[in-house]
mmCIF file of C-alpha atoms in Angstrom:
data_model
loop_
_atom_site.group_PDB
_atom_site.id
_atom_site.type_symbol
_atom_site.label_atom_id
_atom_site.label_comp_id
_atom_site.label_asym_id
_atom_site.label_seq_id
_atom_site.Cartn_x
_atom_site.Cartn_y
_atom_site.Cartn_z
ATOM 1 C CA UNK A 204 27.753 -20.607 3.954
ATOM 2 C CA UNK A 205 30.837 -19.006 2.435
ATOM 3 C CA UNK A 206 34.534 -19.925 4.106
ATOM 4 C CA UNK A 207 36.447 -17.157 5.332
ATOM 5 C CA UNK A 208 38.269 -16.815 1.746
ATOM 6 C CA UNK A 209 35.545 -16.621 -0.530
ATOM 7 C CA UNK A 210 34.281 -13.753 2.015
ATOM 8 C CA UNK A 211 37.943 -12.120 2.117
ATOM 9 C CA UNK A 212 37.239 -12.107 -2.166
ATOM 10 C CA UNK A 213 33.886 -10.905 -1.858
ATOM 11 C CA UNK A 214 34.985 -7.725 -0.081
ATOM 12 C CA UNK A 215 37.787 -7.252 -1.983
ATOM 13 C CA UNK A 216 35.405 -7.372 -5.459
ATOM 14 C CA UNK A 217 33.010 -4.855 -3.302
ATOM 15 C CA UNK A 218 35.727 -2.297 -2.038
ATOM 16 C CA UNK A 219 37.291 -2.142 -5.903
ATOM 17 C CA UNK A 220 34.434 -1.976 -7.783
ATOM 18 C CA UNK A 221 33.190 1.228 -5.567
ATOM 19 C CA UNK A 222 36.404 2.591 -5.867
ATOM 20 C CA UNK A 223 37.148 1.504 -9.577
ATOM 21 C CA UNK A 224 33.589 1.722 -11.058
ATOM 22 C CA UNK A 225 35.181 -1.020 -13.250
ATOM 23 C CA UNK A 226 34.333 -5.069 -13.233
ATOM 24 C CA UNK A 227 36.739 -6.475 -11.306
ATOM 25 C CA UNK A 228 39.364 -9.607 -12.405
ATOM 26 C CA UNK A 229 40.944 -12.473 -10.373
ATOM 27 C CA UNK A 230 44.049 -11.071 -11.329
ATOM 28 C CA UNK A 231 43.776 -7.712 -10.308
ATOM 29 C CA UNK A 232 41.828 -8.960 -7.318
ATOM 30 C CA UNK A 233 45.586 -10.752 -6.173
ATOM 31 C CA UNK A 234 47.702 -7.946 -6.835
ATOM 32 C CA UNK A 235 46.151 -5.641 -5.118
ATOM 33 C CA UNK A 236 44.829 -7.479 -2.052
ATOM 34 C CA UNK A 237 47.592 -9.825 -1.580
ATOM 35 C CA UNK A 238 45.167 -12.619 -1.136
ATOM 36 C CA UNK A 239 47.794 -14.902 -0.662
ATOM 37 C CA UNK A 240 46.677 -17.356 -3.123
ATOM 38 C CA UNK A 241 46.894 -17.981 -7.226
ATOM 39 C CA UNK A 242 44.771 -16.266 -9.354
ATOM 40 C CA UNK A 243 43.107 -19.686 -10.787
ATOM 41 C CA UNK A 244 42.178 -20.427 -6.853
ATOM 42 C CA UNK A 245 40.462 -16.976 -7.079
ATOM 43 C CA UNK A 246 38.496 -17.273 -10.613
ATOM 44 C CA UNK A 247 37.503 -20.633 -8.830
ATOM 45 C CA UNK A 248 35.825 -18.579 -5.604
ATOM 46 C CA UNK A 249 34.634 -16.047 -8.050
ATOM 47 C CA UNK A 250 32.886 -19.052 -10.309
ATOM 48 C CA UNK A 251 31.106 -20.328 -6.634
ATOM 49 C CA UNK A 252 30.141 -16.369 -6.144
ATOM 50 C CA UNK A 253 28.883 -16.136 -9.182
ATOM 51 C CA UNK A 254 26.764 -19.436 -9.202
ATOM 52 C CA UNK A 255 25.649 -18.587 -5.574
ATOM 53 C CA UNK A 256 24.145 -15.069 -7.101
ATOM 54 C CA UNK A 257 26.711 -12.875 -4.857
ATOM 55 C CA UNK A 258 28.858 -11.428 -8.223
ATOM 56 C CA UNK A 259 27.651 -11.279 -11.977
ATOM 57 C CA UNK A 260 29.337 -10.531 -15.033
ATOM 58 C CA UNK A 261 28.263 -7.358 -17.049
ATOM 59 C CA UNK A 262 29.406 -8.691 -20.528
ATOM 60 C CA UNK A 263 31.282 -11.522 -21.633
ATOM 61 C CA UNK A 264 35.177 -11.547 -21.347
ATOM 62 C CA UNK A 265 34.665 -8.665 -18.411
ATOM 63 C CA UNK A 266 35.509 -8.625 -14.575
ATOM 64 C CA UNK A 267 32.844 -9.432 -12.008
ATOM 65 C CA UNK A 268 30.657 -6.894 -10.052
ATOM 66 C CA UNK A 269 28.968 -7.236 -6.804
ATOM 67 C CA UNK A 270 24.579 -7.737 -7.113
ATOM 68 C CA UNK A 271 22.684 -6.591 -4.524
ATOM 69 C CA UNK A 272 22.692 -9.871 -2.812
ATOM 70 C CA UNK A 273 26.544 -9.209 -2.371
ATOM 71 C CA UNK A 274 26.603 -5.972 -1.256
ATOM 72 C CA UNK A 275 24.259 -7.104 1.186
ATOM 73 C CA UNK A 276 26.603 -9.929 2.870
ATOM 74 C CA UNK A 277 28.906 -7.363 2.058
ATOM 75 C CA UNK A 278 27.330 -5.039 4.314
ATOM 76 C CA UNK A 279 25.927 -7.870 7.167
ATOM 77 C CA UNK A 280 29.901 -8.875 7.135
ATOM 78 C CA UNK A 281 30.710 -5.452 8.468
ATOM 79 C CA UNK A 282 31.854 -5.705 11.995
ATOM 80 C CA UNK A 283 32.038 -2.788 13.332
ATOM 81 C CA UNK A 284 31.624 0.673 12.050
ATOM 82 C CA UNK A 285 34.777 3.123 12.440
ATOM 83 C CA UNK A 286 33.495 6.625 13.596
ATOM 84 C CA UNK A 287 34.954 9.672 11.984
ATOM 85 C CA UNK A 288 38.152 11.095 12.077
ATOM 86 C CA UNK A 289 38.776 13.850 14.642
ATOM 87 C CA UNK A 290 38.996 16.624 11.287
ATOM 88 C CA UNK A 291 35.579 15.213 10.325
ATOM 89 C CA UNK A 292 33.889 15.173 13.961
ATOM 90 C CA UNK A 293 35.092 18.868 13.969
ATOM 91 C CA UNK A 294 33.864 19.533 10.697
ATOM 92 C CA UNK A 295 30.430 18.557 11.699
ATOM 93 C CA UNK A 296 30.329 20.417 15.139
ATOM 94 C CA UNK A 297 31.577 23.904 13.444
ATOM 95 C CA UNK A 298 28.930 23.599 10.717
ATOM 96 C CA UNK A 299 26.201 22.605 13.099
ATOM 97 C CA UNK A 300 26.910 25.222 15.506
ATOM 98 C CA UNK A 301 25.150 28.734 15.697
ATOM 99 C CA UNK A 302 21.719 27.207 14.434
ATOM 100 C CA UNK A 303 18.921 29.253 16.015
ATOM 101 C CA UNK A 304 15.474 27.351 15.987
ATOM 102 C CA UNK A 305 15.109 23.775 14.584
ATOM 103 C CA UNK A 306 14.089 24.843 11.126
ATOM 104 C CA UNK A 307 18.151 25.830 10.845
ATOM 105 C CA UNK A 308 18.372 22.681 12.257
ATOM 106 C CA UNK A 309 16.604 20.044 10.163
ATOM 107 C CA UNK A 310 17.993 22.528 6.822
ATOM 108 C CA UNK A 311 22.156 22.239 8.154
ATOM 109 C CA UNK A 312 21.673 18.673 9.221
ATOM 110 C CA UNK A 313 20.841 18.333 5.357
ATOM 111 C CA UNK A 314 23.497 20.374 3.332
ATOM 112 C CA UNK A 315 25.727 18.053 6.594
ATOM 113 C CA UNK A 316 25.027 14.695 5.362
ATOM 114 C CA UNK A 317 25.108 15.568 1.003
ATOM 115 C CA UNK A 318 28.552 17.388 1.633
ATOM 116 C CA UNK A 319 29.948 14.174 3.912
ATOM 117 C CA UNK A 320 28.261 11.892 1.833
ATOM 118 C CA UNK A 321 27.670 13.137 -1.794
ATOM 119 C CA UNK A 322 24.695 11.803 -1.766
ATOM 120 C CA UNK A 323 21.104 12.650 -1.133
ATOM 121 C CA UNK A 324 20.212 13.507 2.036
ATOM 122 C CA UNK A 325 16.868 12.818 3.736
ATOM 123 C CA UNK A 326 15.992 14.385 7.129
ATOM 124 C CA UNK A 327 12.375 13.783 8.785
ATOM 125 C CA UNK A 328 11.616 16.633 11.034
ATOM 126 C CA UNK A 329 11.538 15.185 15.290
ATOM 127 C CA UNK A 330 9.024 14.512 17.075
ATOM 128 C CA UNK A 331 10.236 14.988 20.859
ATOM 129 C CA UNK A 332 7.790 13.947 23.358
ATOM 130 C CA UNK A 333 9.054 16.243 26.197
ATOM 131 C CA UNK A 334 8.663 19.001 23.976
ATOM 132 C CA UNK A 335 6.176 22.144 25.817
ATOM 133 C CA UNK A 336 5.032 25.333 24.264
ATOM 134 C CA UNK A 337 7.323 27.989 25.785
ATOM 135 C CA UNK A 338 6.063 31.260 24.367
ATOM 136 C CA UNK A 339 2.882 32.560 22.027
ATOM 137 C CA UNK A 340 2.897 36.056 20.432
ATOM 138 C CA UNK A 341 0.390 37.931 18.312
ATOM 139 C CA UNK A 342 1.935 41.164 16.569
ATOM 140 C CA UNK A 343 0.584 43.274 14.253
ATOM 141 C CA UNK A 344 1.540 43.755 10.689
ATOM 142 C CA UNK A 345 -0.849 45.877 9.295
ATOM 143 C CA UNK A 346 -4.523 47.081 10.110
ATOM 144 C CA UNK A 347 -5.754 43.706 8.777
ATOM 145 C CA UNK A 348 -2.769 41.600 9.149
ATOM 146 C CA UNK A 349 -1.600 39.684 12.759
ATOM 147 C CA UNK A 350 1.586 37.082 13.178
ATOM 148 C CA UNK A 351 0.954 34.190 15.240
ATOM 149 C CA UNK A 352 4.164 32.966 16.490
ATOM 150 C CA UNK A 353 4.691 29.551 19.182
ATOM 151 C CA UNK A 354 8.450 29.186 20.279
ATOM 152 C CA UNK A 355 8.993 25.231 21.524
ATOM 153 C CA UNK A 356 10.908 24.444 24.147
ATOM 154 C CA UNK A 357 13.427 22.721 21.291
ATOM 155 C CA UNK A 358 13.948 25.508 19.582
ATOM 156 C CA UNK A 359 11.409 24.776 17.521
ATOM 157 C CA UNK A 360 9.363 28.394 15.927
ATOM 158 C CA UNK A 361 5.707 28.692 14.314
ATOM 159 C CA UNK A 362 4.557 31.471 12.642
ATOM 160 C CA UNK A 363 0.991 32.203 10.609
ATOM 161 C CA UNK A 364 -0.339 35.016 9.480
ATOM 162 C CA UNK A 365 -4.079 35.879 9.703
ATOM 163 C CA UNK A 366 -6.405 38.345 8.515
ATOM 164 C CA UNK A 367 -8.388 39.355 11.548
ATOM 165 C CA UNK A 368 -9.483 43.084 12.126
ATOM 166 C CA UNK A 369 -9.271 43.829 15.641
ATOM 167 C CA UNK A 370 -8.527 46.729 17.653
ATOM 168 C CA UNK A 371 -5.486 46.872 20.041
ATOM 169 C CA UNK A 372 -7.080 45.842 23.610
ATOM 170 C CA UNK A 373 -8.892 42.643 22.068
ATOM 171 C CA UNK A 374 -5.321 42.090 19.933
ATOM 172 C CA UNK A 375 -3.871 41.974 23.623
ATOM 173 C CA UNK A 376 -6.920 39.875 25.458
ATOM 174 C CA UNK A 377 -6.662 37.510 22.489
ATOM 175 C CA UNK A 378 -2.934 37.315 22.904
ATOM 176 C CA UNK A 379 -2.865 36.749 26.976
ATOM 177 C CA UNK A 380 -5.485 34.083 27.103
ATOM 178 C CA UNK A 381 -3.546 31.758 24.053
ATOM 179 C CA UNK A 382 -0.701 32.439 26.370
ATOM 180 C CA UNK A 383 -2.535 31.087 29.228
ATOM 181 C CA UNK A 384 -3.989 28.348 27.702
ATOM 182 C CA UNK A 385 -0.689 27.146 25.909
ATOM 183 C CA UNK A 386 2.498 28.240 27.643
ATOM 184 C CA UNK A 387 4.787 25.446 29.534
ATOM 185 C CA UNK A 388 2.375 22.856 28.052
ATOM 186 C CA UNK A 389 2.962 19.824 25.659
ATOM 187 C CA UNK A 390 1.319 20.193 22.592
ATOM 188 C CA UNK A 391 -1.141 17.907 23.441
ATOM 189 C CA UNK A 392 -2.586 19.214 26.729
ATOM 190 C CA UNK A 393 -2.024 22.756 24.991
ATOM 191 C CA UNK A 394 -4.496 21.436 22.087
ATOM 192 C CA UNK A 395 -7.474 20.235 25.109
ATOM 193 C CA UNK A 396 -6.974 23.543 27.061
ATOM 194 C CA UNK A 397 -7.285 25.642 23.883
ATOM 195 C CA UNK A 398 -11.011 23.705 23.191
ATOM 196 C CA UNK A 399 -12.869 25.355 25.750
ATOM 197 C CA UNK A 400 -10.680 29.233 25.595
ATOM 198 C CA UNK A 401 -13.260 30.775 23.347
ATOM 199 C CA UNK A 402 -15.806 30.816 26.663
ATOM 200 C CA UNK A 403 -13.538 33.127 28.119
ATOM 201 C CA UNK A 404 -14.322 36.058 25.908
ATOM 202 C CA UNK A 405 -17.225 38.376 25.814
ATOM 203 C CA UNK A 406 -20.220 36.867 23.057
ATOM 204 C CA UNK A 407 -19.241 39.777 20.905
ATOM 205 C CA UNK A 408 -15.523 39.004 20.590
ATOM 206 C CA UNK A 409 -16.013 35.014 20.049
ATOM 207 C CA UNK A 410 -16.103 34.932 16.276
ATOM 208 C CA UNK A 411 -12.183 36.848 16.089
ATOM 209 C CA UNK A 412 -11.242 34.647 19.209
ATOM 210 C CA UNK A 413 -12.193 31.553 17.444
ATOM 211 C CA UNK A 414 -9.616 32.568 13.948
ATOM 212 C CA UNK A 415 -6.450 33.091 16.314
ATOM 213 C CA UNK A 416 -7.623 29.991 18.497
ATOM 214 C CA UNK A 417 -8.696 27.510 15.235
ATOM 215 C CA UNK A 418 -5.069 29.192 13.713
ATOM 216 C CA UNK A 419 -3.221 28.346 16.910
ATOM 217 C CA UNK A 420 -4.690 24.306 16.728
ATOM 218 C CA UNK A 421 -3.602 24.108 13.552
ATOM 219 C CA UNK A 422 0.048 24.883 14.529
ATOM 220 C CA UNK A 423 0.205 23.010 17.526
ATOM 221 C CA UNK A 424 -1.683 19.978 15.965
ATOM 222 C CA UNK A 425 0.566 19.284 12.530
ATOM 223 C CA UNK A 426 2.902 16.790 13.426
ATOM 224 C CA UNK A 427 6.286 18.085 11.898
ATOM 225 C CA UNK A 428 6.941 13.844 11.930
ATOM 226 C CA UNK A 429 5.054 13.961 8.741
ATOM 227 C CA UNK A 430 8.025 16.512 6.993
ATOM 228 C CA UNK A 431 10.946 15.451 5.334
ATOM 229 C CA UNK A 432 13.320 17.762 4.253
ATOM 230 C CA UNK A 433 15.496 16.248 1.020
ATOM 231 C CA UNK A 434 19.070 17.775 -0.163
ATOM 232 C CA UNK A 435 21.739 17.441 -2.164
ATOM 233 C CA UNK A 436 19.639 16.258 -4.970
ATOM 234 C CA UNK A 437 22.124 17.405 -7.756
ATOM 235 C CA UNK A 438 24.360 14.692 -6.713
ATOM 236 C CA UNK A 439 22.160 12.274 -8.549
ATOM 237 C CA UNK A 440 23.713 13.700 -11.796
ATOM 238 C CA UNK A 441 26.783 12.111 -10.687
ATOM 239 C CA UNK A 442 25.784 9.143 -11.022
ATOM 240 C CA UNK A 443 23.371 9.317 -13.834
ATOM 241 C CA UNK A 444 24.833 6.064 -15.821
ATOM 242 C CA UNK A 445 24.273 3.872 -12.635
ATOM 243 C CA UNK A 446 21.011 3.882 -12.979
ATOM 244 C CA UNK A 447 19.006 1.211 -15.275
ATOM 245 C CA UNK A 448 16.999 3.704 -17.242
ATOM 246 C CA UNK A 449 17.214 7.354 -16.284
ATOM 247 C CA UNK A 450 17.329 9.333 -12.389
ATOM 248 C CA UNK A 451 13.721 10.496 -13.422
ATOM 249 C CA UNK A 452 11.957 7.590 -11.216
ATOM 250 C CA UNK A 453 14.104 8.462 -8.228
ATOM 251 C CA UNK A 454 13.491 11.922 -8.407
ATOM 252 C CA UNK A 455 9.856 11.190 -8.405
ATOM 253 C CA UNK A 456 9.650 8.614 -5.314
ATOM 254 C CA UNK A 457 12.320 11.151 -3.444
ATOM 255 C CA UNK A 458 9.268 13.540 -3.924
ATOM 256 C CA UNK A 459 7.190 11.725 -2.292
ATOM 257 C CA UNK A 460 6.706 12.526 1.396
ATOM 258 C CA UNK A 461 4.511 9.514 2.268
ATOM 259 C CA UNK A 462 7.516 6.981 0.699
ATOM 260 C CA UNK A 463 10.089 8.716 2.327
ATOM 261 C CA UNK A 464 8.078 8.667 5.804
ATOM 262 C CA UNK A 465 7.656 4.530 5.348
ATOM 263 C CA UNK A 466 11.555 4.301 4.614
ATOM 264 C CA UNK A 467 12.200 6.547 7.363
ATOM 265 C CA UNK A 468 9.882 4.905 9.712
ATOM 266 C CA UNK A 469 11.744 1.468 9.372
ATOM 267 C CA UNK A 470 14.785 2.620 10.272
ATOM 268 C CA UNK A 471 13.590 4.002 13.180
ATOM 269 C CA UNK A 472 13.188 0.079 14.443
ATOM 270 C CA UNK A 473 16.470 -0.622 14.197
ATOM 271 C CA UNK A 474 19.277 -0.780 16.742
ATOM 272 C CA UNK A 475 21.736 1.415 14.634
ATOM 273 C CA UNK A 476 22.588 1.943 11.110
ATOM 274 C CA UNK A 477 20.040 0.301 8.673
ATOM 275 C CA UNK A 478 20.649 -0.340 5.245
ATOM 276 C CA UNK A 479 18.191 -1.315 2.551
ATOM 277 C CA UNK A 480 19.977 -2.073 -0.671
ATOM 278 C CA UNK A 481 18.295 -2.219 -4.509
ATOM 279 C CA UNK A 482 16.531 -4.844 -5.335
ATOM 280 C CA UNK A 483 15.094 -4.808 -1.306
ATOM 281 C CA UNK A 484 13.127 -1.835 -1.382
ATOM 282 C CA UNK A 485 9.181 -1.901 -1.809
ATOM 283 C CA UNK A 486 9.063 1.304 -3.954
ATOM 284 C CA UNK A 487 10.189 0.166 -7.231
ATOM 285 C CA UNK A 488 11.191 4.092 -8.055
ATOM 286 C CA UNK A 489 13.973 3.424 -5.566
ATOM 287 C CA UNK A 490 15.408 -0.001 -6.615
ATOM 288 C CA UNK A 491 18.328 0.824 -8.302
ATOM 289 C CA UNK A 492 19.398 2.725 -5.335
ATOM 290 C CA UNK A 493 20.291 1.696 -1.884
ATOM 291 C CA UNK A 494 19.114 3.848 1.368
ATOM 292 C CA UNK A 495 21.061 4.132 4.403
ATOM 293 C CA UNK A 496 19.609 5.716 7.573
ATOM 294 C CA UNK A 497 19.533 5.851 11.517
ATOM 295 C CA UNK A 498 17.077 7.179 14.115
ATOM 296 C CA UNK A 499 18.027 10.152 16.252
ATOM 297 C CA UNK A 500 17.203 11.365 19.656
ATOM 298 C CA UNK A 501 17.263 11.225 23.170
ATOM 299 C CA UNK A 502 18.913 8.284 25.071
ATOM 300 C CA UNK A 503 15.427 7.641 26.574
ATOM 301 C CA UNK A 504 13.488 8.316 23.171
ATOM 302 C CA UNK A 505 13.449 7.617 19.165
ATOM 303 C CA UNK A 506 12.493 11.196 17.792
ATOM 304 C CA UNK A 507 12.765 10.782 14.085
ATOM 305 C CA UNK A 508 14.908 9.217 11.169
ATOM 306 C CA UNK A 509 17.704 10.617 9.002
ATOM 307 C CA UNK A 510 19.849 9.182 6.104
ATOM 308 C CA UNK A 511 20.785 9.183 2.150
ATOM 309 C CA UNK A 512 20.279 7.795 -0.643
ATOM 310 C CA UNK A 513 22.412 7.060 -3.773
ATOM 311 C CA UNK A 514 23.289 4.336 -6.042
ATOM 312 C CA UNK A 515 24.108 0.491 -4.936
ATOM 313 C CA UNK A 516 27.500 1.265 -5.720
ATOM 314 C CA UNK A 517 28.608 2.988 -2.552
ATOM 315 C CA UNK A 518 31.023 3.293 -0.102
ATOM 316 C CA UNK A 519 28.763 1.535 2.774
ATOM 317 C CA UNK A 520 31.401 1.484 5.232
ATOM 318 C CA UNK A 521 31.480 5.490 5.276
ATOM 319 C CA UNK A 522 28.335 6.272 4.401
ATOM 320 C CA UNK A 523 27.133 4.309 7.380
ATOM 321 C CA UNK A 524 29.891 6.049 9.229
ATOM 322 C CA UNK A 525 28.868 9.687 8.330
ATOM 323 C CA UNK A 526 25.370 8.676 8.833
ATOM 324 C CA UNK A 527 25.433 7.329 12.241
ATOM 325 C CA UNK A 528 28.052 10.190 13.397
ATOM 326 C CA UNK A 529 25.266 12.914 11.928
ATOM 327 C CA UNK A 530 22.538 11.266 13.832
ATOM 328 C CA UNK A 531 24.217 10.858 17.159
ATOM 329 C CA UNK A 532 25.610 14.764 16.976
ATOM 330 C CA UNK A 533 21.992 15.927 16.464
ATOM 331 C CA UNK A 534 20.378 14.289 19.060
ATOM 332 C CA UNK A 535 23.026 15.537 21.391
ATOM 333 C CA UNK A 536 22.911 18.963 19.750
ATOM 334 C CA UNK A 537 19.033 18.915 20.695
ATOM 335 C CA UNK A 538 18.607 17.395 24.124
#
């Protein structure tokens, strides 16, 4: 266990290394943060810091910097987190208002979080359990051409196109019975009504039924809890030298949806703001870069996970602001 001095260093070595990008000396360390105490008393915390794997020096004759170990007491030391200013709060409510459906959702929530954060941001599409299917349309396009579309009571739209020549009245029958079959249902008890629909029409109309019915599954039965939606990937180049080799393995494991879904999916356990930093993350594309994230939702319900990514070197204290503030206004914003 650290005393209450070695801590106050400890944070003071974290806060001006994010803000300096440089190692960070005893001396500096006393004239900035008024520690109160010599700078030999302070190379002598640093030296226990050090030994206890919390700091490290770079290069010989340089400051200290923090390893992931410290940013992570560095992080577990953090009280409480300060919510946003009343500019910023505003900031997020004007550019999250006016979206139409939750594709415009899901796509603002990410340009959100990389402009507050300048970082990467990582959105997995929710999952809301109340959800019901509140409308179903076929329209034509062209002789050969129809539009499925399936409006969600969140906002949510579906749309499909599908080759299926058909004249107008069996267009209309086909349209009316997905209606009936679908409309103010969950997803779920749309899905088992929908298995027995084709019965309904006459023998010869089965076979174009059964395209706008298997078509109609297939939308209802993706779970949109398997998409992530990634932005503000040209931040990365901002940060290129942080990284031990080159930003090509992040790149790579940020492209992976099944990686992303597992990171995502843990934070979704936890109370509030989780952080997994470096060195602590499974996916070794991702460990030289620290990942902090927060489930959204209903007060009743978890419906999916949002965050960033960036380098260890971060400003935790505000990204884990911005992030929590982001993922509290959506699930408001979609109750």
């Amino acid at each position: 266990m650290l005393d209450d001095r070695k801590l106050t260093v400890l944070r003071a070595i974290v806060t001006d290394y994010v803000s300096s990008q440089e190692p960070v000396g005893s001396k500096a360390l006393v004239e900035r943060y008024r520690l109160g105490v010599s700078p030999a008393t302070v190379r002598n915390d640093m030296a226990v810091l050090e030994d206890e794997g919390y700091i490290t020096q770079p290069h010989t004759s340089a400051g200290r910097i923090p390893t992931d170990k410290g940013y992570r007491l560095f992080v577990d030391q953090i009280g409480e987190i300060k919510p946003l200013s009343v500019a910023e709060r505003r900031a997020v409510e004007t550019f999250m208002s006016g979206a139409v459906d939750m594709d415009d959702v899901v796509a603002r929530t990410v340009r959100l979080l990389a402009r507050l954060t300048h970082q990467v941001a990582i959105v997995q599409y929710p999952v809301i359990s109340s959800t019901v299917v509140r409308h179903v349309d076929l329209i034509r396009l062209s002789a050969d051409d129809l539009m499925l579309i399936v409006v969600s009571s969140n906002g949510r739209v579906e749309q499909h196109t599908l080759t299926l020549v058909v004249d107008e009245e069996l267009r209309a029958e086909i349209r009316t019975r997905l209606a009936a079959a679908v409309v103010d249902r969950s997803a779920q008890r749309a899905i088992e009504v929908l298995a027995s629909v084709d019965e309904e029409f006459r023998p010869e109309d089965r076979a174009a039924a059964r395209v706008a019915i298997t078509t109609l599954l297939e939308l209802l039965g993706t779970p949109p809890s398997t998409r992530v939606v990634v932005g503000g990937v040209p931040n990365l180049a901002r940060f290129a030298s942080e990284f031990e080799s080159t930003v090509g393995p992040v790149l790579e494991a940020l492209e992976e949806q099944v990686v992303l879904l597992k990171l995502l999916g843990e934070a979704a356990t936890s109370d509030d703001v989780f952080v997994r930093i470096g060195g602590e993350n499974p996916y070794e594309g991702l460990q030289s870069t620290s990942m902090v994230a927060s489930a959204y939702g209903s007060p009743q319900d978890v419906w999916a996970t949002l965050g960033i990514v960036g380098p260890t070197r971060m400003d935790y204290p505000s990204m884990m602001a911005s992030v929590r503030a982001v993922a509290r206004y959506v699930g408001r914003f979609l109750a």
